[in-house]
CSV table of C-alpha atoms in Angstrom, one decimal:
chain,number,residue,atom,x,y,z
K,5,MET,CA,0.0,-0.1,0.4
K,6,SER,CA,1.4,3.7,-1.0
K,7,PRO,CA,2.7,5.6,1.8
K,8,TRP,CA,0.4,8.7,0.7
K,9,LEU,CA,-2.6,6.3,2.2
K,10,LEU,CA,-0.8,4.0,4.5
K,11,THR,CA,0.5,6.7,6.6
K,12,PRO,CA,-2.4,9.0,7.3
K,13,LEU,CA,-4.6,5.6,8.2
K,14,LEU,CA,-1.8,4.5,10.4
K,15,LEU,CA,-2.0,8.0,12.0
K,16,VAL,CA,-6.0,8.3,12.2
K,17,ALA,CA,-6.0,4.8,14.2
K,18,SER,CA,-3.0,6.0,16.5
K,19,ASN,CA,-4.6,8.9,17.0
K,20,VAL,CA,-8.1,7.2,18.0
K,21,VAL,CA,-6.1,4.8,20.3
K,22,MET,CA,-4.1,7.5,22.3
K,23,THR,CA,-7.2,9.9,22.7
K,24,TYR,CA,-9.2,6.9,24.3
K,25,ALA,CA,-5.9,6.5,26.7
K,26,TRP,CA,-5.6,10.0,27.5
K,27,TYR,CA,-9.5,11.2,28.0
K,28,GLY,CA,-11.2,7.9,28.2
K,29,HIS,CA,-10.5,8.1,31.7
K,30,LEU,CA,-12.6,11.4,32.2
K,31,LYS,CA,-15.8,8.9,32.7
K,32,HIS,CA,-14.7,7.3,35.3
K,33,PRO,CA,-14.0,10.0,37.7
K,34,SER,CA,-14.3,7.8,41.0
K,35,TRP,CA,-11.3,5.5,39.8
K,36,PRO,CA,-7.6,6.5,41.9
K,37,MET,CA,-5.2,8.7,39.8
K,38,TRP,CA,-2.7,5.7,39.8
K,39,LEU,CA,-5.2,3.0,38.1
K,40,ALA,CA,-6.0,6.0,35.4
K,41,VAL,CA,-2.2,6.2,34.8
K,42,VAL,CA,-2.0,2.6,34.6
K,43,ILE,CA,-4.7,1.9,32.1
K,44,SER,CA,-3.9,4.7,29.9
K,45,TRP,CA,-0.3,3.6,29.9
K,46,GLY,CA,-1.0,0.2,28.5
K,47,ILE,CA,-3.5,1.7,26.0
K,48,ALA,CA,-0.7,4.0,24.5
K,49,PHE,CA,1.5,1.2,24.0
K,50,PHE,CA,-0.7,0.2,21.3
K,51,GLU,CA,-1.0,3.4,19.9
K,52,TYR,CA,2.9,3.6,19.9
K,53,CYS,CA,2.5,0.3,17.5
K,54,LEU,CA,0.4,2.3,15.1
K,55,ALA,CA,2.5,5.7,15.3
K,56,VAL,CA,6.0,4.6,15.2
K,57,PRO,CA,5.4,2.6,12.0
K,58,ALA,CA,3.6,5.3,10.8
K,59,ASN,CA,5.9,8.0,10.6
K,60,ARG,CA,8.8,5.3,9.5
K,61,ILE,CA,6.7,4.4,6.7
K,62,GLY,CA,6.0,8.0,5.9
K,63,TYR,CA,9.2,9.4,6.4
K,64,GLY,CA,10.8,9.6,3.1
K,65,THR,CA,7.4,10.3,0.9
K,66,PHE,CA,7.1,13.2,3.8
K,67,THR,CA,9.1,15.2,5.7
K,68,GLY,CA,9.2,15.2,9.7
K,69,GLN,CA,7.6,18.3,9.4
K,70,GLN,CA,4.8,17.3,7.3
K,71,LEU,CA,4.4,14.3,9.4
K,72,LYS,CA,3.7,16.5,12.4
K,73,VAL,CA,1.6,18.6,10.6
K,74,MET,CA,-0.6,15.8,9.5
K,75,GLN,CA,-0.4,14.1,12.8
K,76,GLU,CA,-1.8,17.8,14.6
K,77,VAL,CA,-4.5,17.9,11.9
K,78,ILE,CA,-5.7,14.3,12.4
K,79,THR,CA,-5.6,14.8,16.3
K,80,LEU,CA,-7.8,17.7,16.5
K,81,ALA,CA,-10.4,15.9,14.3
K,82,VAL,CA,-10.3,12.8,16.1
K,83,PHE,CA,-10.6,14.6,19.3
K,84,ALA,CA,-13.6,16.5,17.8
K,85,VAL,CA,-15.7,13.6,17.0
K,86,PHE,CA,-14.5,11.7,20.7
K,87,SER,CA,-15.6,14.9,22.8
K,88,VAL,CA,-18.9,15.2,20.9
K,89,ALA,CA,-19.4,11.6,20.7
K,90,PHE,CA,-17.8,9.9,24.0
K,91,LEU,CA,-17.6,13.0,26.5
K,92,GLY,CA,-20.4,14.7,24.9
K,93,GLU,CA,-19.7,18.1,24.7
K,94,THR,CA,-20.6,20.7,22.2
K,95,LEU,CA,-18.4,21.5,19.0
K,96,ARG,CA,-18.3,25.3,19.4
K,97,TRP,CA,-17.0,27.9,16.8
K,98,ASN,CA,-13.8,28.4,18.1
K,99,PHE,CA,-12.9,24.9,17.7
K,100,ILE,CA,-14.0,25.1,14.5
K,101,ALA,CA,-11.8,28.3,13.7
K,102,ALA,CA,-8.7,26.1,15.3
K,103,GLY,CA,-9.5,23.6,13.0
K,104,ALA,CA,-9.2,25.8,10.0
K,105,CYS,CA,-5.8,27.5,11.0
K,106,LEU,CA,-4.5,23.9,11.1
K,107,VAL,CA,-5.5,23.0,8.0
K,108,ALA,CA,-4.2,26.3,6.9
K,109,ALA,CA,-0.5,25.1,8.3
K,110,VAL,CA,-1.0,21.6,6.1
K,111,VAL,CA,-1.2,23.9,3.0
K,112,PHE,CA,1.5,25.8,4.0
K,113,ILE,CA,3.6,22.8,4.8
K,114,PHE,CA,3.1,20.8,1.7
K,115,LEU,CA,3.9,23.9,-0.2
K,116,PRO,CA,6.8,23.7,-2.8
K,117,VAL,CA,9.7,25.8,-1.3
K,118,ASP,CA,11.8,26.3,-4.4
């Protein structure tokens, strides 16, 4: 599979897992802090199993800077869905505006620099 497709797919999958690792415990405020940390670390291991290959496969097709900006946009998109669907939060205008700024960053980072 092409790095142009595989890299973003792996990054989306890794971000779904990591978003749950970082924020899933918020639905369980009664958990002791140590338990939330241990469970989050356990989940994060699987995120690394996706993110590391994504970056290794993508590097060369993409620059490190392009990979990072791509990952940030994916993170914001995944979190937008997670915050609404899992945490029950409202998606407000400022979140959309921040997303538009990150999309602009993607445009700039992928422009040729000749």
